[in-house]
Structures are given as C-alpha cells and as structure tokens.
Amino acid sequence: MYACFRSIGAYVPKNVLTNHDLEQRVDTSDEWITKRTGIKTRHIADKDETTSDMGTKAARLALERAAMQPDDIDMIVCATISPDYFCMPSTACMIAKKLGVANVPAMDISAACSGFIYALATAKAYIEAGMAKNVLIIGAEKLSAIVDWTDRTTCILFGDGAGAAIVSATENKEEAIIDVNIAADGKYYNYLITPGCGTNHPCSEEVLKERACFIKMKGNETFKVAVKTLTSDVEEILAKNGIASEQITHFIPHQANYRILNAVANALGLSDDQVVMTVSKYGNTSSASIPMAMNEIYEAGKLKKGDLMLLDAFGGGFTWGSALVPFCG
Ligand code: ACO
C-alpha cells in the first residue's frame, strides 16, 4: 500500500495587520520589514478564535475537496506550536471534537515550522504500515498569541492561519508520495525558543515579568543555518530519488523570509515559475505556511493533478524536512 496526497484546504483569518500598523506599535518601518523579510501583511485571528477553530475550518475544506465525510477519517495529526491548551488536551483532539470524529487516534506534533512535513511523514508511515487509510493532517497556528508584541525583532515576522490535507492509501504507485525526509539537531535548541512556562521554567510571576512565555529568536544565526540546511536537504532528496530540479512543478518552501527562499531557489537553479512565495501576504505562519501556500496555488487553478511538488521546511529545534509529493486532487 502507498500513501497519496489527496486534497488541500486552508483558512486565513480576516483581520489584516500591515507593516504600517506595526510602525504604530514598535520602533520599525515598512521599509525595514519589506527589505529584510519581504513581508507586507499578516493575518491575525480574532481574540476568541482558537488554533483548533482555524484548523477545523481548513480540515472541512480539505474533506470537501476529497469528497469525504469526517467519518471517513481514521487518524488526525495536527502540527502546531500554538496549541489551544498548554499541555492537554491536544489541538488534534479539539479538532476531532469540532469535526464530530470519535474513536480514532488524534495527536499533536511539535516540530515548529517543519511540523507539516513531520505530520506528512507520520501519515505516510501509518498508511504504508497498514495502520490507517485516510489521515487528516493539519498545520495550524495562532502565533499572535505567543508573540511578544513589544519585541520588534520577532513581532513583525509572524501571522496566524491553518492548512489541512487528506493523505490516503492507494495501490497506484504513480500516485504515491515519493519520499519524505525529516530530521532535527537539538544543539540549536535555544536559537528559537519560548523559554518560560515549560517544566524548565514553570510559570511564575518572574517568568511573566520577563515575557519569557513568548517566542525569542536569534534571527541572524537562524537565518544562516536555515539557508544551508534547506538547500542541502533538497539536494539530498532530489539526488536520492534521481529527480532533477527541472522536473519539479512547484517548489513550496516554508515561508519565513523571501531572502531565504531566493537563496535556496537560486542554489537549486529553480525558476520563478516553480517557486511558490506567499510570505508577503501571510508572514511566517510556522506549521501552517506550507499548506497555506499550497492552497493558494490550488485556488488560483495552478495546482493540477499529477503536478510534482517539492516541500521544504526549517524551524525551531532545529527541525527540518523535505518531501517529493505528486498532487492527486
Ligand atoms: N525594525 C527595524 N530594525 C530592526 C528590526 C525591526 N523590526 N528588527 C531588528 N532590527 C535591527 C536590529 O536591532 C539590528 O540593529 P543593529 O545593527 O543596530 O544591532 C539590525 O536591525 C539588523 O538585525 P539582524 O537581526 O541582523 O537582521 P537580519 O538581516 O538578520 O534580519 C530576520 C532579521 C528578518 C529575523 C532574519 O534574521 C530572519 O529571517 N531569520 C530567520 C527566521 C527563520 O527562518 N526562522 C525559522 C523558522 S521560524 C519557526 O520555527 C517558528
């Protein structure tokens, strides 16, 4: 049995936060943000809108596009670093509840911006092992809730949103996900971290005063490792599978910074037509960014059955991953 990528859906919250809006909050400028990141706007969830609300909306669309009912799902995997609840229940359980799905495994994956590829690897492995037939995978984030809105080095980068996909069993090798590679190196754990409120620094007045429950990032150092790792990761998966970069229809990388994406695309010799870039509209939505970008080209009529997608992500941990995926929608 093989695993195929059957459908895509996404949800973007309606509120738009522009660089000019951010100029009113912190010492920054539209010019700095545009030049250093390529970001112009990001979408921000309502106060009472949760990560699972957004994930559920994306999931409903993915189900509809696969012509499936929630009952057809036999596993739910949600990648997120901004769960509805701190330790439990998982956001996947909340999505299961909202979809009306019971008695199937539902779990979260914490792999920061690489989370969607980790979820895809999990779905593929369960299907190939014969343990699941239709897996709902989701990347959903309400990063606005874990961003320090007084820290100009991070608050300009992130946005909210969700993407979801159905990964199904197939006997047709032509449809099969070709390969997924995931990896991590924990020695970089403190380059991108929410230092407080875990068991290392349990929630206390001091932790709250130091704003240690929000995202902290060594941006420049992260940038350098990201470019190197994203490039070598893709070179490896292409070489391992004997696929040339010209054979890729859509390169869909994690949307963190247009300078990172351009550097990786240039190193791989990919043309502008092949590279999907949504960072200017949505900013960095962590685990949601790849499925949101994929949904963008699907809704624009550019993602067709049989197109070969190359996914590539890098994030906190550090974690990273890449995947070669024919679209079977
Ligand atoms: N507005 C104006 N100036 C700023 C701002 C801002 N918003 N933020 C920082 N600066 C200043 C700094 O203070 C610094 O000033 P100094 O030279 O006087 O000290 C100067 O701008 C340059 O700062 P750098 O951090 O060196 O800027 P850089 O070019 O590296 O860009 C950025 C910063 C955009 C964060 C970039 O490093 C980046 O994109 N890093 C990688 C992000 C990433 O890929 N993360 C992984 C995934 S995210 C996840 O997993 C959740």
Coordinates of C-alpha atoms and ligand atoms in Angstrom, one line a residue:
M1 CA 0.0 0.0 0.0
Y2 CA 1.2 3.5 -0.9
A3 CA 0.2 6.9 0.5
C4 CA -1.1 9.7 -1.8
F5 CA -1.7 13.4 -1.2
R6 CA -5.4 13.7 -2.0
S7 CA -6.6 17.2 -1.2
I8 CA -5.7 20.6 0.3
G9 CA -7.6 23.2 2.2
A10 CA -6.7 26.3 4.2
Y11 CA -8.2 29.0 6.4
V12 CA -7.0 32.6 6.7
P13 CA -8.4 34.8 9.5
K14 CA -10.0 38.0 8.2
N15 CA -8.0 40.7 10.2
V16 CA -5.1 42.1 8.3
L17 CA -2.1 43.7 10.1
T18 CA 0.1 45.8 7.8
N19 CA 3.7 47.0 8.3
H20 CA 2.3 50.5 8.7
D21 CA 0.1 49.2 11.6
L22 CA 3.2 47.8 13.2
E23 CA 5.0 51.1 12.9
Q24 CA 2.5 52.4 15.5
R25 CA 3.4 49.6 17.9
V26 CA 7.2 49.2 17.8
D27 CA 10.2 51.0 16.5
T28 CA 10.2 49.7 13.0
S29 CA 9.4 50.7 9.4
D30 CA 7.6 49.3 6.4
E31 CA 10.9 49.8 4.5
W32 CA 12.9 47.7 7.0
I33 CA 10.4 44.9 7.2
T34 CA 10.0 44.7 3.4
K35 CA 13.7 44.8 2.7
R36 CA 14.7 42.3 5.3
T37 CA 11.8 39.9 5.1
G38 CA 9.6 40.5 2.1
I39 CA 6.6 40.6 4.4
K40 CA 3.9 43.3 3.8
T41 CA 0.9 42.0 5.7
R42 CA 0.0 39.1 8.0
H43 CA -3.5 37.9 9.1
I44 CA -4.4 37.8 12.8
A45 CA -7.1 35.7 14.4
D46 CA -9.9 37.2 16.5
K47 CA -9.4 37.1 20.2
D48 CA -11.9 34.3 20.7
E49 CA -10.7 32.4 17.6
T50 CA -8.5 29.4 18.5
T51 CA -5.9 27.4 16.7
S52 CA -8.4 24.4 16.5
D53 CA -11.1 26.7 15.1
M54 CA -8.9 27.6 12.3
G55 CA -7.6 24.0 11.9
T56 CA -11.2 22.7 11.8
K57 CA -12.2 25.2 9.0
A58 CA -9.1 24.2 6.9
A59 CA -9.9 20.5 7.6
R60 CA -13.6 20.8 6.4
L61 CA -12.4 22.3 3.1
A62 CA -9.8 19.5 2.6
L63 CA -12.5 16.9 3.4
E64 CA -15.0 18.5 1.0
R65 CA -12.4 18.7 -1.8
A66 CA -11.6 15.0 -1.3
A67 CA -15.4 14.2 -1.4
M68 CA -15.1 12.7 2.1
Q69 CA -17.1 12.9 5.3
P70 CA -15.4 13.3 8.7
D71 CA -16.4 9.7 9.4
D72 CA -14.0 8.5 6.6
I73 CA -11.0 9.8 8.6
D74 CA -9.2 7.2 10.7
M75 CA -6.4 9.4 12.2
I76 CA -5.9 13.1 12.9
V77 CA -2.4 14.6 13.2
C78 CA -2.1 18.3 14.0
A79 CA 1.2 20.2 13.8
T80 CA 1.3 23.3 16.0
I81 CA 3.4 25.3 18.4
S82 CA 0.5 27.4 19.5
P83 CA -2.0 24.8 20.8
D84 CA -5.4 25.7 22.3
Y85 CA -4.2 24.4 25.7
F86 CA -0.8 24.4 27.2
C87 CA -0.3 20.7 27.9
M88 CA -3.6 19.0 27.2
P89 CA -5.9 18.3 25.5
S90 CA -4.1 18.3 22.2
T91 CA -5.3 20.6 19.4
A92 CA -5.9 17.5 17.3
C93 CA -8.5 16.3 20.0
M94 CA -10.2 19.7 19.8
I95 CA -10.4 19.4 16.0
A96 CA -11.7 15.9 16.3
K97 CA -14.4 17.1 18.6
K98 CA -15.4 20.0 16.3
L99 CA -15.5 17.8 13.3
G100 CA -17.6 15.2 15.2
V101 CA -15.0 12.5 14.8
A102 CA -14.6 10.0 17.7
N103 CA -12.7 6.7 18.3
V104 CA -9.8 7.5 16.1
P105 CA -6.3 8.4 17.1
A106 CA -5.7 12.2 17.3
M107 CA -2.4 13.7 18.3
D108 CA -0.3 16.9 18.0
I109 CA 3.2 17.2 16.6
S110 CA 5.6 19.8 17.9
A111 CA 8.3 20.5 15.3
A112 CA 7.8 24.2 14.8
C113 CA 7.9 25.3 11.1
S114 CA 8.7 21.8 9.9
G115 CA 5.6 20.5 11.6
F116 CA 3.5 19.9 8.4
I117 CA 6.3 17.8 6.9
Y118 CA 6.6 15.8 10.1
A119 CA 2.8 15.3 10.0
L120 CA 3.0 14.1 6.4
A121 CA 5.8 11.7 7.3
T122 CA 3.7 10.3 10.1
A123 CA 0.6 9.9 7.8
K124 CA 2.7 8.2 5.1
A125 CA 4.3 5.8 7.7
Y126 CA 0.9 4.8 9.2
I127 CA -0.6 4.2 5.8
E128 CA 2.3 2.2 4.5
A129 CA 2.3 0.1 7.7
G130 CA -1.4 -0.7 7.1
M131 CA -2.4 1.1 10.3
A132 CA -4.5 3.9 8.6
K133 CA -6.3 4.5 5.3
N134 CA -7.3 8.2 5.4
V135 CA -5.2 10.5 7.6
L136 CA -6.2 14.2 8.2
I137 CA -3.0 16.2 8.6
I138 CA -3.2 19.9 9.8
G139 CA -0.8 22.7 10.3
A140 CA -2.5 25.4 12.4
E141 CA -1.1 28.4 14.3
K142 CA -2.3 31.3 16.3
L143 CA 1.2 32.7 16.7
S144 CA -0.2 36.2 17.5
A145 CA -0.9 34.6 21.0
I146 CA 2.7 33.6 21.6
V147 CA 4.4 36.6 20.1
D148 CA 5.8 39.4 22.2
W149 CA 4.2 42.5 20.7
T150 CA 6.9 44.7 22.3
D151 CA 9.7 42.9 20.6
R152 CA 10.4 44.3 17.2
T153 CA 12.8 41.6 16.2
T154 CA 10.0 38.9 16.3
C155 CA 6.6 40.5 16.2
I156 CA 6.9 41.7 12.6
L157 CA 7.5 38.2 11.3
F158 CA 4.6 36.1 12.4
G159 CA 0.9 35.6 11.4
D160 CA -2.0 33.2 12.0
G161 CA -3.7 30.7 9.8
A162 CA -4.2 27.0 9.1
G163 CA -3.9 24.4 6.3
A164 CA -5.0 20.8 6.1
A165 CA -4.7 17.9 3.8
I166 CA -6.0 14.4 3.4
V167 CA -3.4 11.6 2.9
S168 CA -5.0 8.4 1.7
A169 CA -4.0 4.8 0.9
T170 CA -3.6 3.9 -2.7
E171 CA -2.5 0.8 -4.7
N172 CA -1.4 3.0 -7.6
K173 CA 2.3 3.6 -7.4
E174 CA 2.0 6.6 -9.9
E175 CA 0.1 8.5 -7.2
A176 CA 2.4 7.7 -4.3
I177 CA 4.2 10.2 -2.2
I178 CA 7.8 9.6 -3.5
D179 CA 9.8 10.4 -0.4
V180 CA 9.7 12.3 2.9
N181 CA 12.8 13.2 4.8
I182 CA 12.6 14.6 8.4
A183 CA 15.5 15.4 10.8
A184 CA 16.5 17.6 13.8
D185 CA 19.5 18.8 15.7
G186 CA 18.7 19.8 19.3
K187 CA 22.1 21.5 19.8
Y188 CA 20.4 24.6 18.4
Y189 CA 17.5 24.4 20.9
N190 CA 18.0 28.0 22.2
Y191 CA 18.2 29.8 18.8
L192 CA 14.4 29.7 18.6
I193 CA 12.7 29.2 21.9
T194 CA 9.8 30.1 24.2
P195 CA 11.9 29.9 27.4
G196 CA 9.2 30.1 30.0
C197 CA 6.2 28.2 31.3
G198 CA 7.6 24.7 30.5
T199 CA 9.0 22.5 33.2
N200 CA 12.4 24.1 32.8
H201 CA 11.0 27.5 34.0
P202 CA 7.5 26.8 35.2
C203 CA 5.0 29.7 35.0
S204 CA 5.7 32.2 37.8
E205 CA 5.4 36.0 38.2
E206 CA 9.1 36.3 37.2
V207 CA 8.6 34.3 34.0
L208 CA 5.6 36.5 33.1
K209 CA 7.6 39.7 34.0
E210 CA 10.4 38.7 31.8
R211 CA 7.9 37.9 29.0
A212 CA 9.6 34.5 28.8
C213 CA 6.5 32.7 27.6
F214 CA 6.8 34.4 24.2
I215 CA 8.9 33.5 21.2
K216 CA 12.6 34.5 21.3
M217 CA 14.8 34.1 18.3
K218 CA 18.5 34.6 17.4
G219 CA 17.3 35.7 13.9
N220 CA 20.6 36.2 12.1
E221 CA 22.2 33.0 13.4
T222 CA 18.9 31.1 12.5
F223 CA 19.0 32.7 9.0
K224 CA 22.4 31.3 8.2
V225 CA 21.6 27.7 9.3
A226 CA 18.2 27.8 7.6
V227 CA 19.7 28.7 4.2
K228 CA 22.3 26.0 4.4
T229 CA 20.1 23.3 5.7
L230 CA 17.1 24.0 3.4
T231 CA 19.4 23.8 0.4
S232 CA 21.3 20.6 1.4
D233 CA 18.1 18.9 2.4
V234 CA 16.5 19.4 -1.0
E235 CA 19.7 18.5 -2.9
E236 CA 19.8 15.2 -0.9
I237 CA 16.1 14.2 -1.5
L238 CA 16.4 15.0 -5.2
A239 CA 19.7 13.1 -5.6
K240 CA 18.4 10.1 -3.6
N241 CA 15.3 9.8 -5.8
G242 CA 17.1 10.6 -9.1
I243 CA 14.9 13.7 -9.8
A244 CA 16.2 16.8 -11.5
S245 CA 15.1 20.3 -10.3
E246 CA 13.5 20.9 -13.8
Q247 CA 11.1 18.0 -13.0
I248 CA 9.6 19.9 -10.1
T249 CA 6.3 21.7 -10.9
H250 CA 6.0 23.6 -7.6
F251 CA 8.7 24.2 -5.0
I252 CA 6.7 25.0 -1.9
P253 CA 9.1 26.0 0.9
H254 CA 8.3 27.2 4.5
Q255 CA 7.5 30.9 4.1
A256 CA 9.8 32.6 6.7
N257 CA 11.7 35.2 4.7
Y258 CA 11.9 35.9 0.9
R259 CA 15.7 36.3 1.2
I260 CA 16.0 32.7 2.5
L261 CA 13.6 31.4 -0.3
N262 CA 15.5 33.2 -3.0
A263 CA 18.9 32.0 -1.7
V264 CA 17.6 28.4 -1.7
A265 CA 15.9 28.7 -5.1
N266 CA 19.0 30.2 -6.7
A267 CA 21.2 27.5 -5.2
L268 CA 18.9 24.8 -6.7
G269 CA 18.6 26.6 -10.1
L270 CA 14.8 26.9 -9.8
S271 CA 12.9 29.4 -11.9
D272 CA 10.4 32.0 -10.5
D273 CA 7.6 29.9 -12.1
Q274 CA 8.5 27.0 -9.9
V275 CA 8.8 28.8 -6.6
V276 CA 5.7 29.4 -4.5
M277 CA 6.0 32.6 -2.5
T278 CA 3.3 33.8 -0.1
V279 CA 5.4 35.3 2.6
S280 CA 4.5 38.9 1.6
K281 CA 0.8 38.3 2.3
Y282 CA 0.8 36.0 5.3
G283 CA 4.2 36.4 7.0
N284 CA 5.6 33.3 8.8
T285 CA 2.7 31.1 9.9
S286 CA 5.0 28.2 11.1
S287 CA 3.5 24.8 10.5
A288 CA 0.6 26.3 8.5
S289 CA 2.8 28.1 6.0
I290 CA 3.3 25.2 3.5
P291 CA -0.3 24.0 3.3
M292 CA -1.5 27.7 3.1
A293 CA 0.9 28.3 0.2
M294 CA -0.2 25.1 -1.5
N295 CA -3.9 26.1 -1.0
E296 CA -3.1 29.5 -2.6
I297 CA -1.9 27.9 -5.9
Y298 CA -4.7 25.3 -5.8
E299 CA -7.3 28.1 -5.5
A300 CA -5.5 30.0 -8.3
G301 CA -6.0 27.0 -10.5
K302 CA -2.2 26.4 -10.8
L303 CA -2.0 23.1 -8.8
K304 CA -3.2 20.3 -11.1
K305 CA -3.5 16.5 -10.6
G306 CA -0.1 14.9 -11.3
D307 CA 1.9 18.0 -10.6
L308 CA 5.1 17.2 -8.7
M309 CA 5.5 19.3 -5.5
L310 CA 8.8 19.7 -3.6
L311 CA 8.2 20.7 0.0
D312 CA 11.0 22.1 2.2
A313 CA 10.8 23.4 5.8
F314 CA 13.1 24.5 8.6
G315 CA 12.2 25.6 12.1
G316 CA 12.7 25.7 15.9
G317 CA 14.5 22.7 17.4
F318 CA 16.2 23.0 14.9
T319 CA 14.0 20.7 12.9
W320 CA 13.8 20.4 9.1
G321 CA 12.3 18.3 6.4
S322 CA 11.6 17.9 2.7
A323 CA 9.1 15.9 0.6
L324 CA 8.5 14.9 -3.0
V325 CA 4.8 14.7 -3.5
P326 CA 2.7 14.3 -6.6
F327 CA -0.7 16.1 -6.2
C328 CA -3.6 13.7 -6.5
G329 CA -6.5 16.1 -6.1
Ligands
ACO1 N1 12.7 47.1 12.6 C1 13.9 47.9 12.5 N2 15.1 47.4 12.8 C2 15.2 46.2 13.3 C3 14.0 45.3 13.5 C4 12.8 45.9 13.1 N3 11.6 45.1 13.2 N4 14.4 44.1 14.0 C5 15.7 44.2 14.2 N5 16.2 45.4 13.8 C6 17.6 45.9 13.8 C7 18.4 45.1 14.8 O1 18.3 45.7 16.1 C8 19.8 45.3 14.2 O2 20.3 46.6 14.6 P1 21.8 46.9 14.9 O3 22.6 46.6 13.6 O4 21.8 48.3 15.3 O5 22.1 45.9 16.0 C9 19.6 45.4 12.7 O6 18.2 45.6 12.5 C10 19.9 44.1 12.0 O7 19.3 43.0 12.7 P2 19.5 41.5 12.3 O8 18.8 40.6 13.3 O9 21.0 41.2 12.0 O10 18.7 41.5 10.9 P3 18.6 40.4 9.8 O11 19.0 40.9 8.5 O12 19.2 39.0 10.2 O13 17.0 40.1 9.7 C11 15.4 38.5 10.4 C12 16.3 39.7 10.8 C13 14.4 39.0 9.5 C14 14.7 37.9 11.7 C15 16.2 37.4 9.7 O14 17.4 37.1 10.5 C16 15.5 36.1 9.6 O15 14.6 36.0 8.8 N6 15.9 35.0 10.3 C17 15.4 33.6 10.1 C18 14.0 33.4 10.5 C19 13.7 31.9 10.3 O16 13.9 31.3 9.3 N7 13.2 31.2 11.4 C20 12.9 29.8 11.3 C21 11.5 29.5 11.2 S1 10.5 30.2 12.4 C22 9.9 29.0 13.5 O17 10.3 27.9 13.5 C23 8.8 29.4 14.4

